[in-house]
GROMACS .gro file of C-alpha atoms in nm:
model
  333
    1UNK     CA    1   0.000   0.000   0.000
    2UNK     CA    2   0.109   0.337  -0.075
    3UNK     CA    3   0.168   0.601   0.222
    4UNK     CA    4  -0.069   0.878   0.045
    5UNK     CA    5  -0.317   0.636   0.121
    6UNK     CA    6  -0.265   0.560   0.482
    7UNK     CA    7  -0.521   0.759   0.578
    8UNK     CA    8  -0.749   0.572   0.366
    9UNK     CA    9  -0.705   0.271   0.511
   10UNK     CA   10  -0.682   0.332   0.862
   11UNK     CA   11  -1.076   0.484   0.836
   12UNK     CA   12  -1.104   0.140   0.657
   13UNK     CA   13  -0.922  -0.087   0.922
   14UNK     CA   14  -1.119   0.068   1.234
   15UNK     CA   15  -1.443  -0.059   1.069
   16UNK     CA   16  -1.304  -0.384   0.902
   17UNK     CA   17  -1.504  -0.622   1.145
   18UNK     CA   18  -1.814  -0.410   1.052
   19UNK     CA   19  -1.817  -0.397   0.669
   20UNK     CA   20  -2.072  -0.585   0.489
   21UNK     CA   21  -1.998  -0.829   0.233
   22UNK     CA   22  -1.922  -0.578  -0.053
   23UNK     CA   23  -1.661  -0.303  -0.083
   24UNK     CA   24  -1.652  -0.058  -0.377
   25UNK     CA   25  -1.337   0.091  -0.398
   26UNK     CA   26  -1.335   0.384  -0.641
   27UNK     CA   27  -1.133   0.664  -0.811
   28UNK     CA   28  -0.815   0.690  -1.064
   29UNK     CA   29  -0.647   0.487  -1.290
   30UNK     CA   30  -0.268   0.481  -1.061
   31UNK     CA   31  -0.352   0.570  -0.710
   32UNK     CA   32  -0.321   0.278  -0.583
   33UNK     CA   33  -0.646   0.087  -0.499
   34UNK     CA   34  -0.594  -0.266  -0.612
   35UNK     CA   35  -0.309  -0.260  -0.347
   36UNK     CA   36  -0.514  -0.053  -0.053
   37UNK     CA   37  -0.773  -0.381  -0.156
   38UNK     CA   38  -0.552  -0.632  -0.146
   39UNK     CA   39  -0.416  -0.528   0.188
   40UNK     CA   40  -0.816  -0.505   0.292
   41UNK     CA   41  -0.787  -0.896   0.155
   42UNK     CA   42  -0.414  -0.953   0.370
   43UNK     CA   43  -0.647  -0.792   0.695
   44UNK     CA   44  -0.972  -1.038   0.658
   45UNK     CA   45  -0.750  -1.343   0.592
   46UNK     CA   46  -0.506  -1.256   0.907
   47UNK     CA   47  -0.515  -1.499   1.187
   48UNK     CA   48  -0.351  -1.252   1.423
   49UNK     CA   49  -0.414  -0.919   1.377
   50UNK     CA   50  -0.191  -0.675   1.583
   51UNK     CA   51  -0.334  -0.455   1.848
   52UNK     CA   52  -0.418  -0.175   1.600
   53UNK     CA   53  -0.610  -0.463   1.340
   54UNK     CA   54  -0.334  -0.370   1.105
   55UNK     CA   55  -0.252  -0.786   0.885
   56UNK     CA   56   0.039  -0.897   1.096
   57UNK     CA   57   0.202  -1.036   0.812
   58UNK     CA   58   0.370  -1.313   0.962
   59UNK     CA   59   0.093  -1.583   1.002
   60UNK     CA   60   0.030  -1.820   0.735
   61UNK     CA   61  -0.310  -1.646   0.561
   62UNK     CA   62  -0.047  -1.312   0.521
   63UNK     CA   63   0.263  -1.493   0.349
   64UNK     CA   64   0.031  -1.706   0.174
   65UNK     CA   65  -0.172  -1.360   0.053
   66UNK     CA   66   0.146  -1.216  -0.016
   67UNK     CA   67   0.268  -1.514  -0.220
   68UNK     CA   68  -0.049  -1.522  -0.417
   69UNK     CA   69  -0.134  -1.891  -0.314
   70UNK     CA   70  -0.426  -1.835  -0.029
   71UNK     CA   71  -0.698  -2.087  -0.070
   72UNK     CA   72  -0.959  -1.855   0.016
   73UNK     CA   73  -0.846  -1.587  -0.189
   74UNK     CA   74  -0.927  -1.520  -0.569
   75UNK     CA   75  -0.878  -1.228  -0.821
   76UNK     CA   76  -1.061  -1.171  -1.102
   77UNK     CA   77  -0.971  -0.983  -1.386
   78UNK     CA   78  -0.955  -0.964  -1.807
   79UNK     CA   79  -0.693  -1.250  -1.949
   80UNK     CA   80  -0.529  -0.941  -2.072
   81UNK     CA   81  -0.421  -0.820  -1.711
   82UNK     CA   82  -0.337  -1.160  -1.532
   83UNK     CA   83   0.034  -1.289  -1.494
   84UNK     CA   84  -0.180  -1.648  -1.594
   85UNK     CA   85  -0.193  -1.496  -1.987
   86UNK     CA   86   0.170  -1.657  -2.024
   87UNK     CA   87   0.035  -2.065  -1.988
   88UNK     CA   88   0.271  -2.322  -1.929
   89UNK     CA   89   0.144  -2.422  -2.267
   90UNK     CA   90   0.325  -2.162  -2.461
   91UNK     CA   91   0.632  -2.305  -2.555
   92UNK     CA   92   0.439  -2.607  -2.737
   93UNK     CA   93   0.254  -2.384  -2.934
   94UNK     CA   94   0.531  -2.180  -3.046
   95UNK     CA   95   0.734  -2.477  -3.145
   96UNK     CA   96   0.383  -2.637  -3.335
   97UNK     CA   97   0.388  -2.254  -3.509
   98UNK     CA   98   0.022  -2.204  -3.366
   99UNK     CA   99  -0.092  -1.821  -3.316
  100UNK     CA  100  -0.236  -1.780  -2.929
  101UNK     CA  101  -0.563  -1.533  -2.961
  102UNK     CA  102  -0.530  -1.182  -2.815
  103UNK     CA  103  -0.587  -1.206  -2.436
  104UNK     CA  104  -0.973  -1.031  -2.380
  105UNK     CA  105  -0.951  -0.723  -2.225
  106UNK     CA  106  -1.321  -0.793  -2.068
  107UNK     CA  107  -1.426  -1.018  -1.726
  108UNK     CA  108  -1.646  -1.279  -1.871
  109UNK     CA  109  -1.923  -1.468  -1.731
  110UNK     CA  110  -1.714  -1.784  -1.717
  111UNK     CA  111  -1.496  -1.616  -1.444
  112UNK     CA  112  -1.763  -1.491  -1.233
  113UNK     CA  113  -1.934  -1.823  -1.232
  114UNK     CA  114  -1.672  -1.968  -1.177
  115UNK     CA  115  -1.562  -1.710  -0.868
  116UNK     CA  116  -1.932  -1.825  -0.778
  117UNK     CA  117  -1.854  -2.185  -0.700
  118UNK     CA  118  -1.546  -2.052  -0.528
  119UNK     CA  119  -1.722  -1.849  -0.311
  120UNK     CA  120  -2.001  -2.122  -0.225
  121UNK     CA  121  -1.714  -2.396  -0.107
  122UNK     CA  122  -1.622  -2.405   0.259
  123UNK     CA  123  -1.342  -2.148   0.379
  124UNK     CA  124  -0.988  -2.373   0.438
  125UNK     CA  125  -0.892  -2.133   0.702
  126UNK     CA  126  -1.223  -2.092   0.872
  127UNK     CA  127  -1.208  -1.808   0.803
  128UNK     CA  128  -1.341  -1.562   0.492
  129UNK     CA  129  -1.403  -1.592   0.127
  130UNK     CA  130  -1.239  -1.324  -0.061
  131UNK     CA  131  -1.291  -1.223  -0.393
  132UNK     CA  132  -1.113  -0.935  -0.580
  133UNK     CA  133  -1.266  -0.798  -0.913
  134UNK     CA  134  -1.051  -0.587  -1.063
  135UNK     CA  135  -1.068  -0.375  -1.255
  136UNK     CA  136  -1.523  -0.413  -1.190
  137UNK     CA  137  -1.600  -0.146  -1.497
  138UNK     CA  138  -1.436  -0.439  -1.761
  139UNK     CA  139  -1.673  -0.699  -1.691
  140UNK     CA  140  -1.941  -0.747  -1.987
  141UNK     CA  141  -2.277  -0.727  -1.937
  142UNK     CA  142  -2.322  -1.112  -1.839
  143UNK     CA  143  -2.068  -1.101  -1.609
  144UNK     CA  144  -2.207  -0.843  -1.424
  145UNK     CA  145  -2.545  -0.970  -1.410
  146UNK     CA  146  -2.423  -1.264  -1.290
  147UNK     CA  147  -2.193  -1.091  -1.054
  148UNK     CA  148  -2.474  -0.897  -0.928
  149UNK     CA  149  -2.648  -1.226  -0.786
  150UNK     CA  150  -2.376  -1.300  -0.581
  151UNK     CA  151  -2.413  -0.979  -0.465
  152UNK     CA  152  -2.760  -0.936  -0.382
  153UNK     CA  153  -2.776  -1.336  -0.226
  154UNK     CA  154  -2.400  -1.339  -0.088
  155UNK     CA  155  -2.252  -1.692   0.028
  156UNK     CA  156  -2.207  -1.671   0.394
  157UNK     CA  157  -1.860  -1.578   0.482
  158UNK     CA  158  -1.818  -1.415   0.140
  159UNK     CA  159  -1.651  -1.064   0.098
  160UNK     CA  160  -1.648  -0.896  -0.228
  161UNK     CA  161  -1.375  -0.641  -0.308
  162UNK     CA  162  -1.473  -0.447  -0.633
  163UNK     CA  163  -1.185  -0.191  -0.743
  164UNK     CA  164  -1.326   0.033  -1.017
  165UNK     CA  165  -1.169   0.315  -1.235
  166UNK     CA  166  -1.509   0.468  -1.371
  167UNK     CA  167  -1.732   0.328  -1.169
  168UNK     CA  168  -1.997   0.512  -1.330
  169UNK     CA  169  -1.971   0.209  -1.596
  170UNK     CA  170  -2.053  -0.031  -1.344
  171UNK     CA  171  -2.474  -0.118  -1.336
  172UNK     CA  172  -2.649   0.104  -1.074
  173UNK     CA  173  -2.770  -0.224  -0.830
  174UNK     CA  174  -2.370  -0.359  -0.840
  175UNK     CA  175  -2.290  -0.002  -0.691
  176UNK     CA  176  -2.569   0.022  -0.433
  177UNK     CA  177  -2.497  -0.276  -0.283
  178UNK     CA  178  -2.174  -0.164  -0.187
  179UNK     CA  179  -2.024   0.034   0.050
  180UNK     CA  180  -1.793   0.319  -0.131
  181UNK     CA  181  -1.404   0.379  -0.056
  182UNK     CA  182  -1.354   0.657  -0.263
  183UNK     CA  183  -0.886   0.691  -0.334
  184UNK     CA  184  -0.842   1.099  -0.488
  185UNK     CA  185  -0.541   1.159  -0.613
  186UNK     CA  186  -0.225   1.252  -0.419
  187UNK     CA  187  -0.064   1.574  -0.395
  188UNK     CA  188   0.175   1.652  -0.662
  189UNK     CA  189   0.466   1.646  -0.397
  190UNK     CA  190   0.419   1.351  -0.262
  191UNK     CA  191   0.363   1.163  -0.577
  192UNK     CA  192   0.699   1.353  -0.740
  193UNK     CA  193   0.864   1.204  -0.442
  194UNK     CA  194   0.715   0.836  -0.468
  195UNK     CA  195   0.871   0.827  -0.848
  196UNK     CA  196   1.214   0.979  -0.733
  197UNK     CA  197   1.240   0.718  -0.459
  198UNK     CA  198   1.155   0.442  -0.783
  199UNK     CA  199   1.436   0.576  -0.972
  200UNK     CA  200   1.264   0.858  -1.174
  201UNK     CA  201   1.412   1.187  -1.320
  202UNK     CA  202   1.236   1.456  -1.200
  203UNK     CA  203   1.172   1.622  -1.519
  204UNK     CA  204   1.069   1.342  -1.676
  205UNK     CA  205   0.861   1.231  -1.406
  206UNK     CA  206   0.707   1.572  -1.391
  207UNK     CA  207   0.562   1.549  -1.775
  208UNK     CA  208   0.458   1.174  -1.714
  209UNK     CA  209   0.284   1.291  -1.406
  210UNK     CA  210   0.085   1.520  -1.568
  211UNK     CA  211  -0.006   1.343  -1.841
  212UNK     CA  212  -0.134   1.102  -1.626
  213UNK     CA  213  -0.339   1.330  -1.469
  214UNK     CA  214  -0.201   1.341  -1.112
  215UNK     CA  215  -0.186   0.968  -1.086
  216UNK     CA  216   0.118   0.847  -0.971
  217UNK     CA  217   0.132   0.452  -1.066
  218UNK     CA  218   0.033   0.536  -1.384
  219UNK     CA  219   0.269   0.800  -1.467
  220UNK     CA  220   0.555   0.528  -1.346
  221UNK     CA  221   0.417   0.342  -1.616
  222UNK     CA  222   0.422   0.575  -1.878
  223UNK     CA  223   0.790   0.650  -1.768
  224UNK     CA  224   0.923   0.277  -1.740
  225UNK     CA  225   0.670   0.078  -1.973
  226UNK     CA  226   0.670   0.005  -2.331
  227UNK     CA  227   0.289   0.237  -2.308
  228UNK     CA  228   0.535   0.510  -2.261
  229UNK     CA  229   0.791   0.463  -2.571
  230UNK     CA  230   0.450   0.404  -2.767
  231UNK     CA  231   0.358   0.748  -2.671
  232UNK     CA  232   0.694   0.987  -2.695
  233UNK     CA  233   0.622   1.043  -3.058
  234UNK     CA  234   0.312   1.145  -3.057
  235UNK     CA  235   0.334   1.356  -2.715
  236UNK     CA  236   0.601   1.494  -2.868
  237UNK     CA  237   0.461   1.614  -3.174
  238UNK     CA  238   0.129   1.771  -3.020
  239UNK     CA  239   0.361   1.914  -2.739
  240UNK     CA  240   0.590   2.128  -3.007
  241UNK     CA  241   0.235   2.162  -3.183
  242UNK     CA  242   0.384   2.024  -3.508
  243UNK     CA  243   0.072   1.751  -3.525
  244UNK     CA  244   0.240   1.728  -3.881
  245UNK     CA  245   0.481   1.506  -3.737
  246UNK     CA  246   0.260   1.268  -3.592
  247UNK     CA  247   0.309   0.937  -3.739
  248UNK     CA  248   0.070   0.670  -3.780
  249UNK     CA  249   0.021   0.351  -3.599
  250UNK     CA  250   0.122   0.008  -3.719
  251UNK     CA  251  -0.049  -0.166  -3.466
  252UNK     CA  252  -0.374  -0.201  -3.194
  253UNK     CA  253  -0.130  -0.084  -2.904
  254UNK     CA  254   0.002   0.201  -3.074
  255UNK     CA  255  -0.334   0.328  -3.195
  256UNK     CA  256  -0.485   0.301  -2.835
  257UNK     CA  257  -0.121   0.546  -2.750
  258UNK     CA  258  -0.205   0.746  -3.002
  259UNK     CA  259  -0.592   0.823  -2.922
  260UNK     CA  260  -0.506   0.836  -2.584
  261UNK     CA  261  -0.231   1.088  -2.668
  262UNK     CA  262  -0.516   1.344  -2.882
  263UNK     CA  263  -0.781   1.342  -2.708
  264UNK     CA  264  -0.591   1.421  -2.399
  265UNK     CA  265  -0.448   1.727  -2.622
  266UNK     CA  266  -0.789   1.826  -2.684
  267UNK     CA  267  -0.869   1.844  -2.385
  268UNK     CA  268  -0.601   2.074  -2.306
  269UNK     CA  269  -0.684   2.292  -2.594
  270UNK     CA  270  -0.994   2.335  -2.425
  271UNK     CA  271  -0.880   2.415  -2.104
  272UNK     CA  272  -0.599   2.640  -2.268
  273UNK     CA  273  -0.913   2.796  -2.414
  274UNK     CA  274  -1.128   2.887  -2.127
  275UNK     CA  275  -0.847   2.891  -1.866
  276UNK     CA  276  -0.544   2.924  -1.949
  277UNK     CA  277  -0.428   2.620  -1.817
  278UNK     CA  278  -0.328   2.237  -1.932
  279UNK     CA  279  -0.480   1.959  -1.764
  280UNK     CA  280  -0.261   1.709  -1.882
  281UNK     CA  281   0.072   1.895  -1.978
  282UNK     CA  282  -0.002   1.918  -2.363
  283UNK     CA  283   0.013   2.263  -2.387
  284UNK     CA  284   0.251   2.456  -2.316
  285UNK     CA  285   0.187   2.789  -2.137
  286UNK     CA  286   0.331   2.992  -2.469
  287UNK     CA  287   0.135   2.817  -2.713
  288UNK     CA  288  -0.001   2.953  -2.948
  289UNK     CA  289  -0.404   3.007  -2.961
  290UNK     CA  290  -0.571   2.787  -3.186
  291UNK     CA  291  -0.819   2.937  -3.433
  292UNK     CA  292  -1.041   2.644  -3.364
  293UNK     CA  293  -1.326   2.739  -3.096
  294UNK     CA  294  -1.335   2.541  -2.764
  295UNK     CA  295  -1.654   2.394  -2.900
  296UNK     CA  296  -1.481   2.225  -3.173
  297UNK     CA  297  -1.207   2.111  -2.947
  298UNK     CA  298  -1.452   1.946  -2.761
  299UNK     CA  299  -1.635   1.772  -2.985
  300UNK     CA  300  -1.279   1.633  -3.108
  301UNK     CA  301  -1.228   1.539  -2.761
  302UNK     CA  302  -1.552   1.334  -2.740
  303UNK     CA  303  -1.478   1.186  -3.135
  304UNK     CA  304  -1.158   1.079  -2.998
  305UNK     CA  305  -1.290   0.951  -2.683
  306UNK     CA  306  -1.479   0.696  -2.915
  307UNK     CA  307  -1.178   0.628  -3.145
  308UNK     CA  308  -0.985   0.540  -2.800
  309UNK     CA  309  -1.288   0.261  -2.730
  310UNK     CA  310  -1.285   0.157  -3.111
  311UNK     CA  311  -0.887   0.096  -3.105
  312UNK     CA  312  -0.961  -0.197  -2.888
  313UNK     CA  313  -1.184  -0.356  -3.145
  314UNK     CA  314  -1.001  -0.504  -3.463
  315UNK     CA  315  -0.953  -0.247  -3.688
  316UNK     CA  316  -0.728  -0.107  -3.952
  317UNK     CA  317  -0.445   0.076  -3.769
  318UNK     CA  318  -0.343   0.270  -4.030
  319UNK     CA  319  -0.646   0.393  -4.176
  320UNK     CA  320  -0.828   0.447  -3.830
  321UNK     CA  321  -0.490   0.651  -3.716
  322UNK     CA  322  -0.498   0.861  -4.057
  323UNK     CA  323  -0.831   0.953  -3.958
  324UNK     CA  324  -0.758   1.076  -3.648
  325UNK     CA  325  -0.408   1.269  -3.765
  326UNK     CA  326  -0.624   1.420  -4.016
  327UNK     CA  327  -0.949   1.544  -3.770
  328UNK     CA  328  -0.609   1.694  -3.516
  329UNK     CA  329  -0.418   1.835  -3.852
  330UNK     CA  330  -0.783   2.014  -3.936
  331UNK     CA  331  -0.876   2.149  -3.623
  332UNK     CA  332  -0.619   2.488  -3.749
  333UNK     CA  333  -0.356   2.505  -3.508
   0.00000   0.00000   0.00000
């Protein structure tokens, strides 16, 4: 767990043998709620809590929770996101020259049913059940109606641990029968110094930070992560406002970078607009005004917050990126 969230979890840890059996916790991409709820999971599994009801993390439910390997814990989330993606089975298809399908990037109903019989089976601790859905907004619309039984006729001893991004995508009955942890973002200081202490430059870290919108986790993996070389180009180009220089993508990752990239930019121009100010670190405080209105900007922000959706889907990377070059290149810088 991160220490800007301390706070966080010590209003969550004074109530922890009062919760009910579903927790929503809510906010950012990178502030760190998938660990604040998998130290909620380390708590519930603990066999000897300390004095304060902090996980003591020295009994067996802790190193086993730690280790990943706790019978009575599971984690759900798109094939796209798990360390299982790489199956021992990989090495025989490579050498039989077979192509392995594109992990989903969706919780199906397969998983939740299966977390369902999971849930119903005895605890081997005697203890809790523990599920983790992360993140809850990727589940399809099966899986969250199925999801949502659990929810409203719970397995006794079952605890629910829903971490959410948007959680306006989840349905409205998964999010009112939970209780809300909301996670804000940290202050800019203390996030600056979390990426210094993880090796960062602070320049660098500075731009990735606000690009990421405040969020520190994800800026460290803009700065670290192949997302991030994906994404120099085309930051770069908007950020000298030469979107002449943007090129296009070759391939589904690069095209998700690259609508991720614009529409952040038009939202800036936007803000630039009406405020003088960049949200994201875009543009720069001597830019130039664009001719466009903030109207148009924000319709381009909203046509490329729909090209950032479609990039998922298979399409044509170099036509669909063309498109969007061309829309940017249009909007009269």
């Amino acid at each position: 767990m991160f220490k800007w969230n301390k706070e966080i979890w010590e209003a969550v840890r004074d109530r922890v043998d009062r919760l009910p059996h579903a927790v929503l916790i809510q906010g950012p991409e990178g502030v760190g709620k998938l660990a604040l709820a998998e130290k909620l999971a380390s708590r519930l599994l603990c066999e000897s809590p300390t004095e304060i009801s902090d996980p003591c993390g020295h009994c067996e439910g802790c190193r086993w929770v730690a280790s990943g390997s706790h019978p009575d814990l599971r984690r759900v989330e798109p094939d796209a996101l798990s360390d299982a993606v790489a199956s021992a089975e990989e090495p025989e298809r490579e050498a039989r020259g077979a192509r392995r399908a594109k992990p989903s990037l969706e919780i199906r109903v397969d998983q939740i049913r299966q977390l369902s019989d999971f849930l119903y089976l005895g605890s081997h601790r005697g203890r809790r059940r523990v599920a983790i859905v992360h993140p809850a907004e990727s589940m399809n619309v099966n899986a969250a109606n199925a999801l949502l039984k659990g929810l409203e006729e719970p397995p006794a001893g079952a605890m629910f641990l829903l971490v959410s991004h948007h959680p306006a995508r989840l349905l409205p009955t998964i999010r009112s029968r939970c209780v809300v942890v909301p996670v804000a973002r940290p202050e800019e200081a203390a996030a600056l110094a979390w990426l210094e202490s993880v090796g960062g430059e602070t320049r660098q870290m500075r731009r990735w930070l606000a690009f990421a919108g405040g969020s520190p986790r994800l800026a460290h993996e803009y700065a670290s992560g192949e997302r991030g070389v994906r994404m120099t180009p085309y930051l770069d180009a908007v950020i000298q406002g030469r979107p002449e220089d943007l090129p296009e993508a070759t391939d589904r990752e690069s095209l998700e970078s690259l609508a991720e990239v614009l529409q952040k930019h038009a939202i800036d121009r936007v803000a630039f607009a009406l405020a003088g100010r960049s949200v994201y670190g875009t543009v720069g405080k001597d830019a130039k005004a664009s001719r466009a209105t903030p109207l148009a900007w924000a319709r381009l922000a909203r046509y490329l917050g729909t090209a950032r959706a479609l990039a998922r889907h298979p399409v044509n990377p170099r036509l669909f990126s063309a498109e969007m070059i061309a829309e940017i290149q249009n909007s009269d810088y």
